[in-house]
mmCIF file of C-alpha atoms and ligand atoms in Angstrom:
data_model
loop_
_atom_site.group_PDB
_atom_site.id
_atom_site.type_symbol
_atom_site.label_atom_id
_atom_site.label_comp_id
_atom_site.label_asym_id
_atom_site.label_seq_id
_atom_site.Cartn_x
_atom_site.Cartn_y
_atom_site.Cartn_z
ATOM 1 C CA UNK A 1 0.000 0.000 0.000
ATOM 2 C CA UNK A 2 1.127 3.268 -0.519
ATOM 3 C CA UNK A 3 0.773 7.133 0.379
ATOM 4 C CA UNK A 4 -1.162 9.516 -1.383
ATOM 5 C CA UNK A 5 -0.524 12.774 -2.593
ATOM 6 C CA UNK A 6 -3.699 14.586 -3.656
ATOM 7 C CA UNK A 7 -3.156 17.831 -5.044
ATOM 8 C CA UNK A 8 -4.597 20.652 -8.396
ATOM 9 C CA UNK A 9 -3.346 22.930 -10.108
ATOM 10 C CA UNK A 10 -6.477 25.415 -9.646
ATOM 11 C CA UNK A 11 -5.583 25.244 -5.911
ATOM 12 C CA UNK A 12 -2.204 27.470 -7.065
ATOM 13 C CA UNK A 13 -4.996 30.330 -8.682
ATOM 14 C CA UNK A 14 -6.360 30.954 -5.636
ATOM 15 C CA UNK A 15 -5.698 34.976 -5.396
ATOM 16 C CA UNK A 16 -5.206 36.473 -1.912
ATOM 17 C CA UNK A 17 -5.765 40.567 -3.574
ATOM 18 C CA UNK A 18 -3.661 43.566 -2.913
ATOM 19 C CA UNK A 19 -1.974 43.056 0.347
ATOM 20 C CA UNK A 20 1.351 44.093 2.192
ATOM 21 C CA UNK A 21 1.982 41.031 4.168
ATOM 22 C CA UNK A 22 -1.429 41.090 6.289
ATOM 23 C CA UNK A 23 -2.369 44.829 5.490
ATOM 24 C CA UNK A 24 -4.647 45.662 2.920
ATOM 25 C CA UNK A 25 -3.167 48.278 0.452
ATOM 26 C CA UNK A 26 -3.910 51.770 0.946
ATOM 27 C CA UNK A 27 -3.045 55.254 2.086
ATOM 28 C CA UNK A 28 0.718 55.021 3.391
ATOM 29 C CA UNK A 29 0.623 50.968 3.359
ATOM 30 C CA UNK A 30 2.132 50.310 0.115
ATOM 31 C CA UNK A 31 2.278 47.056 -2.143
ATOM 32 C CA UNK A 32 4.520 44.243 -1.565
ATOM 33 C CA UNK A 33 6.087 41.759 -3.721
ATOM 34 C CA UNK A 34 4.341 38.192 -2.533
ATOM 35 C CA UNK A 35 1.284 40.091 -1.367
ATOM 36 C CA UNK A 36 -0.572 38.485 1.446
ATOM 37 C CA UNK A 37 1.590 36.096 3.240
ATOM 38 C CA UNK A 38 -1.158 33.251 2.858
ATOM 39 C CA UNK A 39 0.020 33.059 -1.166
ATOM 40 C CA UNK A 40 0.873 30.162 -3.749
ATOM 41 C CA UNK A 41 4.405 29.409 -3.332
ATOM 42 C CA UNK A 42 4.705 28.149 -0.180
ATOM 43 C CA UNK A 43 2.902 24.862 -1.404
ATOM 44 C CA UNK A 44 3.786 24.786 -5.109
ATOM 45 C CA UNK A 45 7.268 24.631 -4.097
ATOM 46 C CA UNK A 46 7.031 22.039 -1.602
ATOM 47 C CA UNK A 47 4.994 19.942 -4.722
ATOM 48 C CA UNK A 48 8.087 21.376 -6.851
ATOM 49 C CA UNK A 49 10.426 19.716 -4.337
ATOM 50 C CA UNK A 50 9.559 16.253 -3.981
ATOM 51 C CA UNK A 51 8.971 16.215 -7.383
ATOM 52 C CA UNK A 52 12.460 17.281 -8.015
ATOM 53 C CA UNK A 53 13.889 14.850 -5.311
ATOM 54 C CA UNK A 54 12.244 12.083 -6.734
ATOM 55 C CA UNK A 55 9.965 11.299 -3.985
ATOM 56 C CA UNK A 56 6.772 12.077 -5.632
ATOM 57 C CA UNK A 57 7.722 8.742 -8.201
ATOM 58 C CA UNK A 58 6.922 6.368 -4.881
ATOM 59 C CA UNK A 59 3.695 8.554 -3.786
ATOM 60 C CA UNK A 60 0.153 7.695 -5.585
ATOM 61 C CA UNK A 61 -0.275 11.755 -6.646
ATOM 62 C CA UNK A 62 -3.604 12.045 -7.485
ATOM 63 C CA UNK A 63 -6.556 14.668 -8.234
ATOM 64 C CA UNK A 64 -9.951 14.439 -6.677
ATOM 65 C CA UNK A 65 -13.309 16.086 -8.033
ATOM 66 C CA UNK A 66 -14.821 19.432 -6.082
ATOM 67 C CA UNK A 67 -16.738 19.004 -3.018
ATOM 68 C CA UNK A 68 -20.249 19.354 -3.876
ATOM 69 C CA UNK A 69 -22.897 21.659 -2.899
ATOM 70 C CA UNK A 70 -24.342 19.032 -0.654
ATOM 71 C CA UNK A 71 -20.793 18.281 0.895
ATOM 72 C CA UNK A 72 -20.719 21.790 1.485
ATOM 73 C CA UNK A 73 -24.002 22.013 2.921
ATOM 74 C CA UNK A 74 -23.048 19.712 5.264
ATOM 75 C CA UNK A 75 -20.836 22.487 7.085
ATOM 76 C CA UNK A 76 -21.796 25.461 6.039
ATOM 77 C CA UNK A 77 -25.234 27.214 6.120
ATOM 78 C CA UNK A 78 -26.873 28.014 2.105
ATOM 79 C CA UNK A 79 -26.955 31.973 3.238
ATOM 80 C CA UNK A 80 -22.622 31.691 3.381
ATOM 81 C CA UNK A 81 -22.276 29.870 0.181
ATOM 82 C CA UNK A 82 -24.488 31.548 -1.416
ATOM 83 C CA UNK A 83 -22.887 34.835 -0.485
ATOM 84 C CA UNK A 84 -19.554 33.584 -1.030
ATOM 85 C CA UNK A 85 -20.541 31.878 -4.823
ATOM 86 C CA UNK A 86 -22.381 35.626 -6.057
ATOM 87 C CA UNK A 87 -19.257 37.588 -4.794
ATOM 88 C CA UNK A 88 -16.422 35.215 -6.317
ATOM 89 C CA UNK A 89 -18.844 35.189 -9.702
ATOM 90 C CA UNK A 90 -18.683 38.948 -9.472
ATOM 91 C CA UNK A 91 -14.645 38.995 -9.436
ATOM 92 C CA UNK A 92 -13.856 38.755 -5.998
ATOM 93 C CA UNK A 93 -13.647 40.255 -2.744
ATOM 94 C CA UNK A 94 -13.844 39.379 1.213
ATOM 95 C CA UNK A 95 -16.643 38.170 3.596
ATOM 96 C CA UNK A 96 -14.916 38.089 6.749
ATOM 97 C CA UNK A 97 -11.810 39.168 8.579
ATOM 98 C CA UNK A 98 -8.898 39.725 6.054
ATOM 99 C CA UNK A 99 -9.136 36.462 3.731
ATOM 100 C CA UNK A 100 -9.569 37.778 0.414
ATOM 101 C CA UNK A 101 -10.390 35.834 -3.001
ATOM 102 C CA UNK A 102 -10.705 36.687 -6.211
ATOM 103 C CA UNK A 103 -12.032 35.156 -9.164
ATOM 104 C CA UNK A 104 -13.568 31.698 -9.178
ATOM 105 C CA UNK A 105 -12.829 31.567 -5.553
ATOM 106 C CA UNK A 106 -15.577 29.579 -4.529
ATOM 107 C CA UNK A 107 -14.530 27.043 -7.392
ATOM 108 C CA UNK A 108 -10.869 26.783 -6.174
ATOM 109 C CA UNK A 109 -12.025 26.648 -2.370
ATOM 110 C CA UNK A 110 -14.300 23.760 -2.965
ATOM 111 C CA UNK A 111 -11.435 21.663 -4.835
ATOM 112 C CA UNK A 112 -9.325 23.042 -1.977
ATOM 113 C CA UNK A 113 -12.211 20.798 -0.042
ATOM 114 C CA UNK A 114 -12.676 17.782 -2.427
ATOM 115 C CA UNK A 115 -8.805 17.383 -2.336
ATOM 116 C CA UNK A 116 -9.425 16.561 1.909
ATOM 117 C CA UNK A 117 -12.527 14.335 1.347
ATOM 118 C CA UNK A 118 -11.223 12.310 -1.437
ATOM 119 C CA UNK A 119 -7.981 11.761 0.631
ATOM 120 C CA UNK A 120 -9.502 10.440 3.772
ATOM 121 C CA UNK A 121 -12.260 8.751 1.405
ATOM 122 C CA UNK A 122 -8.800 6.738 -0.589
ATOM 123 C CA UNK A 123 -7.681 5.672 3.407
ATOM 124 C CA UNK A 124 -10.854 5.273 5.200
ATOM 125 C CA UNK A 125 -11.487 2.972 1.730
ATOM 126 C CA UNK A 126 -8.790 0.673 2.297
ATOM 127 C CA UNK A 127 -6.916 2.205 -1.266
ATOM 128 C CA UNK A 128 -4.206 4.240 0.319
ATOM 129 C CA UNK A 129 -2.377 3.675 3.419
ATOM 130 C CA UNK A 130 -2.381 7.310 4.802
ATOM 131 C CA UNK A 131 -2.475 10.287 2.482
ATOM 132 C CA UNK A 132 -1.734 14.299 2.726
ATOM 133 C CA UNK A 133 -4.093 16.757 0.781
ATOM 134 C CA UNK A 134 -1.942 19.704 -0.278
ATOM 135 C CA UNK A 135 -5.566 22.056 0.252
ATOM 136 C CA UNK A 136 -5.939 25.830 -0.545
ATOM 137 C CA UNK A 137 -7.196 27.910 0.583
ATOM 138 C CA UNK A 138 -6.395 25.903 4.305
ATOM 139 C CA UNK A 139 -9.851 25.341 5.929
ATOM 140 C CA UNK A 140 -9.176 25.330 9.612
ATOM 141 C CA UNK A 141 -9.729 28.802 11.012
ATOM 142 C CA UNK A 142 -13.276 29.061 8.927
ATOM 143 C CA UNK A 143 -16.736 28.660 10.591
ATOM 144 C CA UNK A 144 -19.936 27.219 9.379
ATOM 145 C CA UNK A 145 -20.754 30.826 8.442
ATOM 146 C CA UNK A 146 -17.516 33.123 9.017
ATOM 147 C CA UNK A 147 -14.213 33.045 6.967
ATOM 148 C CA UNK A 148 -11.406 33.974 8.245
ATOM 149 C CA UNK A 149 -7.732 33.825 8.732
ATOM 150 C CA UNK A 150 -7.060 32.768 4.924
ATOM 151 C CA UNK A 151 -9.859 30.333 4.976
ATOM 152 C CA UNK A 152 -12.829 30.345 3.043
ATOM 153 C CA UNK A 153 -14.622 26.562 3.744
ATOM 154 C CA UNK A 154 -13.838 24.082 6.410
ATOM 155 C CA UNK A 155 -11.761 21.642 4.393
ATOM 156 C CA UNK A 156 -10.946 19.000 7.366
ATOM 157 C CA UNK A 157 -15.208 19.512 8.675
ATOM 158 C CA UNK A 158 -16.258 18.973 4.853
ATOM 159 C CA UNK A 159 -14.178 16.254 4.180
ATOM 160 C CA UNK A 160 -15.230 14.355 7.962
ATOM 161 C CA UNK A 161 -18.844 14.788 7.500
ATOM 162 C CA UNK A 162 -18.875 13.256 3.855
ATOM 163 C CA UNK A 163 -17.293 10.360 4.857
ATOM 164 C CA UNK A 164 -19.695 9.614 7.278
ATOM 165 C CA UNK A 165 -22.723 10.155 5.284
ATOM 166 C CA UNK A 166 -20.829 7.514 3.284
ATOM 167 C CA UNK A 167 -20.507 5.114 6.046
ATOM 168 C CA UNK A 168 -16.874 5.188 5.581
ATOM 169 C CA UNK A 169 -16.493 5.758 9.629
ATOM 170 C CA UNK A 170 -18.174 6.610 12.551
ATOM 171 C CA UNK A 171 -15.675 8.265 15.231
ATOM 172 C CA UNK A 172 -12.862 11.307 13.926
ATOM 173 C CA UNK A 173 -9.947 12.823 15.504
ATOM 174 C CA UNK A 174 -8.329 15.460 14.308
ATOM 175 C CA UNK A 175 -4.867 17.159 15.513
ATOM 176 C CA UNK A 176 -3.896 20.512 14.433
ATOM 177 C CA UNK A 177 -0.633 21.294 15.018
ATOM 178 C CA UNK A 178 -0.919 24.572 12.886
ATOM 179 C CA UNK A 179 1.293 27.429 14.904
ATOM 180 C CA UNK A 180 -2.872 28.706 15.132
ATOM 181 C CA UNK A 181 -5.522 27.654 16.854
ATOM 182 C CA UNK A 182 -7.981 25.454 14.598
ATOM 183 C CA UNK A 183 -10.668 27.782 15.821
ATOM 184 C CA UNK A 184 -13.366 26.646 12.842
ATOM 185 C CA UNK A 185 -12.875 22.916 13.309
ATOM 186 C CA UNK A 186 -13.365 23.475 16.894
ATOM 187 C CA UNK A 187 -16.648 25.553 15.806
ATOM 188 C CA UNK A 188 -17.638 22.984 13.890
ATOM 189 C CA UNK A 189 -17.517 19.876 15.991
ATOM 190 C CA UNK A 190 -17.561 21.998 19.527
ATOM 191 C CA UNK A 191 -20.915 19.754 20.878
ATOM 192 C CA UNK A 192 -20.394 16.938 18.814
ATOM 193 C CA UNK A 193 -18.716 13.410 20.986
ATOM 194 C CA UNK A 194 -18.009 11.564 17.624
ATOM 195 C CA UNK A 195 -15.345 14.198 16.622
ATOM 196 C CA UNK A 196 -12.496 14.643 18.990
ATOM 197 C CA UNK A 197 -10.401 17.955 18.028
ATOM 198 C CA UNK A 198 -7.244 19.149 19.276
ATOM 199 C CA UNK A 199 -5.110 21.927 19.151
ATOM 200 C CA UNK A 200 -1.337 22.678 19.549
ATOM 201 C CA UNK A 201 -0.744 26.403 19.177
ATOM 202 C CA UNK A 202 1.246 29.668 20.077
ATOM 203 C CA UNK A 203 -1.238 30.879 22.769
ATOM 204 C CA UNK A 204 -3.173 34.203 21.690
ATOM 205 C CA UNK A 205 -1.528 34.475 18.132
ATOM 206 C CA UNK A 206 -4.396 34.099 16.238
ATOM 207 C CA UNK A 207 -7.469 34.098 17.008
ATOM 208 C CA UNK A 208 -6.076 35.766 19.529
ATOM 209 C CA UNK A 209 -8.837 35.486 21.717
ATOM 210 C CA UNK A 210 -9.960 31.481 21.006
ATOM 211 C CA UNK A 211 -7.836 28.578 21.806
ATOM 212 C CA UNK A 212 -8.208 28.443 25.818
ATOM 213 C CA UNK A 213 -7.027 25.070 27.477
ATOM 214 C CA UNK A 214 -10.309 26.172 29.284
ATOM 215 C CA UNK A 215 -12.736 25.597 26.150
ATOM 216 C CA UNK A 216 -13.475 22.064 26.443
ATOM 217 C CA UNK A 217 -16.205 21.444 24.275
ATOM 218 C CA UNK A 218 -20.306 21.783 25.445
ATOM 219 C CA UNK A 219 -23.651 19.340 25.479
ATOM 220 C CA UNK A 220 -22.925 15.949 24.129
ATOM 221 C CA UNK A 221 -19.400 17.216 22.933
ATOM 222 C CA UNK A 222 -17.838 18.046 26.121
ATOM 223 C CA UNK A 223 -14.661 16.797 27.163
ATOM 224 C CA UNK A 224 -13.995 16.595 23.247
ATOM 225 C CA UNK A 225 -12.095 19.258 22.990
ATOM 226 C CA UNK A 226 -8.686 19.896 23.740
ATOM 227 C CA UNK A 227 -6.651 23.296 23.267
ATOM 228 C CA UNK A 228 -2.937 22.952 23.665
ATOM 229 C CA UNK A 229 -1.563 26.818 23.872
ATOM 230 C CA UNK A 230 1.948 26.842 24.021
ATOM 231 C CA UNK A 231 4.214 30.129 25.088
ATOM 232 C CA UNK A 232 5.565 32.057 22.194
ATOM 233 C CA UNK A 233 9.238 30.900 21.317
ATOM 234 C CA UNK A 234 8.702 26.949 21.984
ATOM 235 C CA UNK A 235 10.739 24.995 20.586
ATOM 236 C CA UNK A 236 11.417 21.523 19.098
ATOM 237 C CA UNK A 237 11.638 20.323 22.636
ATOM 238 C CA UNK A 238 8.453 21.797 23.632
ATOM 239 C CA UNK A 239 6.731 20.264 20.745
ATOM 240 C CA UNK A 240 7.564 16.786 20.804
ATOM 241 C CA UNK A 241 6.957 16.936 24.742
ATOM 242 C CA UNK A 242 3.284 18.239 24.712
ATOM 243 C CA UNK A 243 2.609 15.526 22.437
ATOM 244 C CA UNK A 244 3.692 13.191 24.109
ATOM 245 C CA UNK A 245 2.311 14.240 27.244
ATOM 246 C CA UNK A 246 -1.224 16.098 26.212
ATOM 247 C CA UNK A 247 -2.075 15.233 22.393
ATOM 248 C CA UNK A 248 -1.230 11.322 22.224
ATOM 249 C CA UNK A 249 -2.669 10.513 25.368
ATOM 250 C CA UNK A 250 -6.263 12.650 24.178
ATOM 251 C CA UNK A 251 -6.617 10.785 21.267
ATOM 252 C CA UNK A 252 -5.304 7.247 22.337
ATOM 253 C CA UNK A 253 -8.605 7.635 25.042
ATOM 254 C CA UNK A 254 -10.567 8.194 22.260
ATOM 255 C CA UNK A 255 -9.547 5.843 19.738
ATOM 256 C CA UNK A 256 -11.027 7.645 16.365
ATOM 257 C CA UNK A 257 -11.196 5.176 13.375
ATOM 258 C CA UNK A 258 -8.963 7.724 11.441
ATOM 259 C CA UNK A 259 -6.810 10.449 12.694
ATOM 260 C CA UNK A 260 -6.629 13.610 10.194
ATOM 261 C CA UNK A 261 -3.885 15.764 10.995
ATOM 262 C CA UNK A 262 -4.638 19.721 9.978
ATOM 263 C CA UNK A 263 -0.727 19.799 8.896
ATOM 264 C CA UNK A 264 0.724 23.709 8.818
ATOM 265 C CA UNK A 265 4.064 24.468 9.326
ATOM 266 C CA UNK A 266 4.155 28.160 10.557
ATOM 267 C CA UNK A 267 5.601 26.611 13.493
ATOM 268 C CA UNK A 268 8.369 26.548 12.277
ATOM 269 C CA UNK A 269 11.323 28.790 13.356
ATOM 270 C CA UNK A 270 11.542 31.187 10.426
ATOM 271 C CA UNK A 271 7.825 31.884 9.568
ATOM 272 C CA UNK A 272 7.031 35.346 9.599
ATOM 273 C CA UNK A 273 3.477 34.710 11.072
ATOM 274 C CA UNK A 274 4.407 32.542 14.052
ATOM 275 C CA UNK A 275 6.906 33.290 16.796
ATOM 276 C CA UNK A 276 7.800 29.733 17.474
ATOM 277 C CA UNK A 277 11.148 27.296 16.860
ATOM 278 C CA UNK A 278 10.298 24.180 15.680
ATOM 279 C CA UNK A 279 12.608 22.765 12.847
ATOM 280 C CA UNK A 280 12.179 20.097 10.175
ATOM 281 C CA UNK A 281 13.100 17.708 12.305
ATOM 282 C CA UNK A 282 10.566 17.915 14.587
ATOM 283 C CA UNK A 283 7.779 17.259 11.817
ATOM 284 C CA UNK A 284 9.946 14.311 11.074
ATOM 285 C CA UNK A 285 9.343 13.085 14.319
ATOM 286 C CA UNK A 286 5.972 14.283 15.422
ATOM 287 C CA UNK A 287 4.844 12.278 12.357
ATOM 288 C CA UNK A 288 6.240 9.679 13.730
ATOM 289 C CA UNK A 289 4.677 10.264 16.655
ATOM 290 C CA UNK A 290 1.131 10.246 14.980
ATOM 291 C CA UNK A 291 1.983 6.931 12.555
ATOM 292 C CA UNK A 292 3.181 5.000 15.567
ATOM 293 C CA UNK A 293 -0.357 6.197 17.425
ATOM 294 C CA UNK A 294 -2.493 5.601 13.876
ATOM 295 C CA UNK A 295 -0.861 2.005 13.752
ATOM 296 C CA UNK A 296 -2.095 1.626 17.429
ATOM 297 C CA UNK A 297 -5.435 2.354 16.821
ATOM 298 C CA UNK A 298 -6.737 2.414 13.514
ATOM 299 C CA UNK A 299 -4.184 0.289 11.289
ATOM 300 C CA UNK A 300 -2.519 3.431 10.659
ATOM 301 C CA UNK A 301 -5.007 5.495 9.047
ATOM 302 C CA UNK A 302 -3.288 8.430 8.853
ATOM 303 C CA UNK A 303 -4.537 11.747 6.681
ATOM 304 C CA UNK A 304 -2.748 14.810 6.881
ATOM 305 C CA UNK A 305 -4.832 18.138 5.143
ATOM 306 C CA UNK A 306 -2.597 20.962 4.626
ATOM 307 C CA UNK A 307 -3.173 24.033 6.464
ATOM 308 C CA UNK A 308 -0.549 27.408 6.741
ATOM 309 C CA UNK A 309 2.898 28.272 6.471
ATOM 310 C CA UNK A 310 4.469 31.096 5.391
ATOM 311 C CA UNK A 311 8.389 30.731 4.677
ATOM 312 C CA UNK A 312 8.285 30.189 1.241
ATOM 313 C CA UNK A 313 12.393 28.326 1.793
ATOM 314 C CA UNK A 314 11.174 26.212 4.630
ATOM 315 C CA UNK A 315 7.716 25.247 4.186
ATOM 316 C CA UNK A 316 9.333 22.835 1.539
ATOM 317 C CA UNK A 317 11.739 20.926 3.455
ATOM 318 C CA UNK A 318 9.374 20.362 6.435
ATOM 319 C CA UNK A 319 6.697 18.881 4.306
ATOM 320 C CA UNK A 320 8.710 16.735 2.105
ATOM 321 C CA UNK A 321 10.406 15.527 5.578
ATOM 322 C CA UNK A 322 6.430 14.746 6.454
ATOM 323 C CA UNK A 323 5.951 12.975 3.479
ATOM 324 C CA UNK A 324 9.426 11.009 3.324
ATOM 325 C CA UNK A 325 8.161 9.599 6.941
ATOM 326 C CA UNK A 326 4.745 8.895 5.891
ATOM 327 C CA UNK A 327 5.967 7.176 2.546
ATOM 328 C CA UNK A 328 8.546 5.326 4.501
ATOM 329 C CA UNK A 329 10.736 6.602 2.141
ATOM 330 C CA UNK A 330 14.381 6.975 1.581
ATOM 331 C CA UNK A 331 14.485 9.341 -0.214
ATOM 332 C CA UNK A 332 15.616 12.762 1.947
ATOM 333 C CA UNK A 333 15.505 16.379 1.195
ATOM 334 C CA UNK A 334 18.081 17.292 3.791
ATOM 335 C CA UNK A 335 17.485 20.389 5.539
ATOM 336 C CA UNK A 336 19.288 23.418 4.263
ATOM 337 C CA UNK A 337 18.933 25.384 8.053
ATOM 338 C CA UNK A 338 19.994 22.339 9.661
ATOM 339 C CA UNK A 339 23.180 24.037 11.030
ATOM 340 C CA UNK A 340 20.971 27.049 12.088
ATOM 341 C CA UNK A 341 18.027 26.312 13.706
ATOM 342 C CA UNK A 342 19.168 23.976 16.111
ATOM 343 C CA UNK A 343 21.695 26.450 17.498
ATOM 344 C CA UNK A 344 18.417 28.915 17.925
ATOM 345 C CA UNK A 345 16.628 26.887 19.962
ATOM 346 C CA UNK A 346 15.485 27.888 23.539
ATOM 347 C CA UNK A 347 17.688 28.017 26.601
ATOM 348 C CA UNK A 348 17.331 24.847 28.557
ATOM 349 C CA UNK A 349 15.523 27.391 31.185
ATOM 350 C CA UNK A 350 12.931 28.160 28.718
ATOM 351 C CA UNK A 351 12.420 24.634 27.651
ATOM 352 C CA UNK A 352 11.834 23.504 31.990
ATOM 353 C CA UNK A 353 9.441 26.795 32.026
ATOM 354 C CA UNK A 354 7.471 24.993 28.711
ATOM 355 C CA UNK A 355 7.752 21.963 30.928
ATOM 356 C CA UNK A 356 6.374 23.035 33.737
ATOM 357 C CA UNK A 357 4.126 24.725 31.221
ATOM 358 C CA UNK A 358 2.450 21.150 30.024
ATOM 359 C CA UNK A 359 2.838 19.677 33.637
ATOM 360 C CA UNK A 360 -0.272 22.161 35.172
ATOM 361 C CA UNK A 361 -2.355 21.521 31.661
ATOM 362 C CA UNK A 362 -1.815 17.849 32.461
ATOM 363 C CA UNK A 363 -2.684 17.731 35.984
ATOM 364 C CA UNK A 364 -5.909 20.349 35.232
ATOM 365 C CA UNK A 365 -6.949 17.466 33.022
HETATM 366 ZN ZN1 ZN B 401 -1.459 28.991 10.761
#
């Protein structure tokens, strides 16, 4: 069996509009080259990479079709799409806070979607042995009826609900370790017990005011929630330690039938929208982390969706490293800051603080 790779073209057209990094252009704010951080490149060149590497020969890289309007509806009220669909017809614009489209956004968005159902359709089916979706627009900060931060429909929600209208599975877990808090997954599963969500994320980065440890979930979906916020400037210690101590444990009590990673890499130590140190390495081995816990509970049904990152150099390296891991592969695109970051990591004061950090969210538990 082997990994998939789902991925389109269209998902590259996606237009973020006239921005200066995350400031619309006007009055003294003038253009930038790249535009809004949340643009193309990032994930074209980390589908350039392991195509150039070689990898992408032992992946099964595949397209999928569009979510449909009734996938959508699944998620998302008809007012929203039907806002969203007139205003991308019309050439473009934005609905909520600062996550612009243009053109045939609605089209791109929903392949951005159809790309995460089809891949956790392929492992849920038996066809693939875990697969990553290389989605955009990402999908996890958007709610039922509010987009926001960059994301327009709930990729990881749309692509969970249609495989259990299918019958494909009954009980989901998802782990976002986006630098951000998955504020519209949690949204759209908050008082739902057959969806278990969790979040690893800078504390008060954005949203900055969602992602408590507090916010636990409500009615029948209490206690199925889990936010993880970590202090600015964690590191790869940090990282691999609140997984094992907080995430793992979380979803090994649950034991989901799949477990669907929401897979961004601002985490990482140079990404201009995230103030935290985690290397290449460590999404080497926080995938291993989630493989070794996927062959534990659900014969390793593993998805990963992909969500932000903004270093156009590094997102690259840290998802081919993902995918070499996933793939079992041998084939390595070694890491070109791999004499830098490690040197940048915390003090080991800061990394006991982080630890003591995790120790009170445990023991509030
Ligand atoms: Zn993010």
């Amino acid at each position: 069996m082997t990994t998939g790779f789902f991925w389109d073209e269209q998902c590259f057209w996606h237009g973020g509009g006239n921005y200066a990094g995350m400031l619309p252009v006007g009055g003294l704010v003038q253009p930038l080259d790249g535009g809004l951080p949340e643009s193309p490149e990032t994930k074209r060149r980390l589908k350039n990479l392991i195509t150039v590497t070689g990898l992408a020969q032992e992946l099964a890289l595949s397209g999928a079709d569009a979510a449909t309007r009734d996938d959508l509806l699944r998620v998302h009220p008809a007012h929203y799409l039907g806002e969203f669909k007139a205003l991308s017809d019309a050439g473009g614009g934005e609905l909520g806070r600062r996550t612009p489209f243009g053109q045939g956004g609605f089209e791109i968005a929903a392949q951005s979607a159809g790309l995460a159902k089809a891949a956790l359709a392929a492992v849920l089916g038996g066809e693939l042995e875990n697969a990553y979706a290389l989605s955009r627009p990402p999908g996890h900060h958007c709610l039922p009826d509010y987009p926001n931060g960059f994301c327009l429909l709930n990729n990881i929600g749309i692509a969970i609900e249609a495989a259990k209208a299918a019958g494909l599975a009954q009980r989901f877990a998802v782990l976002d370790w986006d630098v951000h808090h998955g504020n519209g997954t949690e949204a759209v599963f908050y008082d739902r017990a057959d969806v278990l969500t969790v979040s690893l994320h800078q504390e008060r980065n954005y949203p900055m005011d969602t992602g408590a440890f507090s916010d636990r979930g409500t009615g029948d979906g209490a206690g199925f929630n889990l936010n993880i916020p970590l202090p600015p400037g964690t590191g790869h210690t940090g990282y691999l330690s609140a997984m094992e101590e907080l995430a793992i444990p979380a979803i090994h009590s649950f034991a989901p039938d799949v477990l669907i990673v929401a897979c961004g890499f601002d985490a990482a130590a140079n990404d201009p929208l995230g103030r935290m140190l985690a290397t290449a390495e460590t999404f080497t081995l926080m995938t291993r982390q989630v493989m070794s816990l996927a062959a534990q509970l659900c014969d390793g049904k593993l998805v990963m969706v992909h969500e932000g990152g903004y270093s156009e150099t590094y997102v690259p390296f840290c998802g081919h490293n993902v995918l070499q891991e996933m793939a079992g592969s041998e084939i390595s695109a070694p890491d070109p800051f791999a004499q830098v970051f490690p040197l940048r990591q915390p003090d080991p004061r800061f990394d006991a603080f982080v630890a003591a950090w995790i120790a009170d969210m445990k023991a509030a538990l």
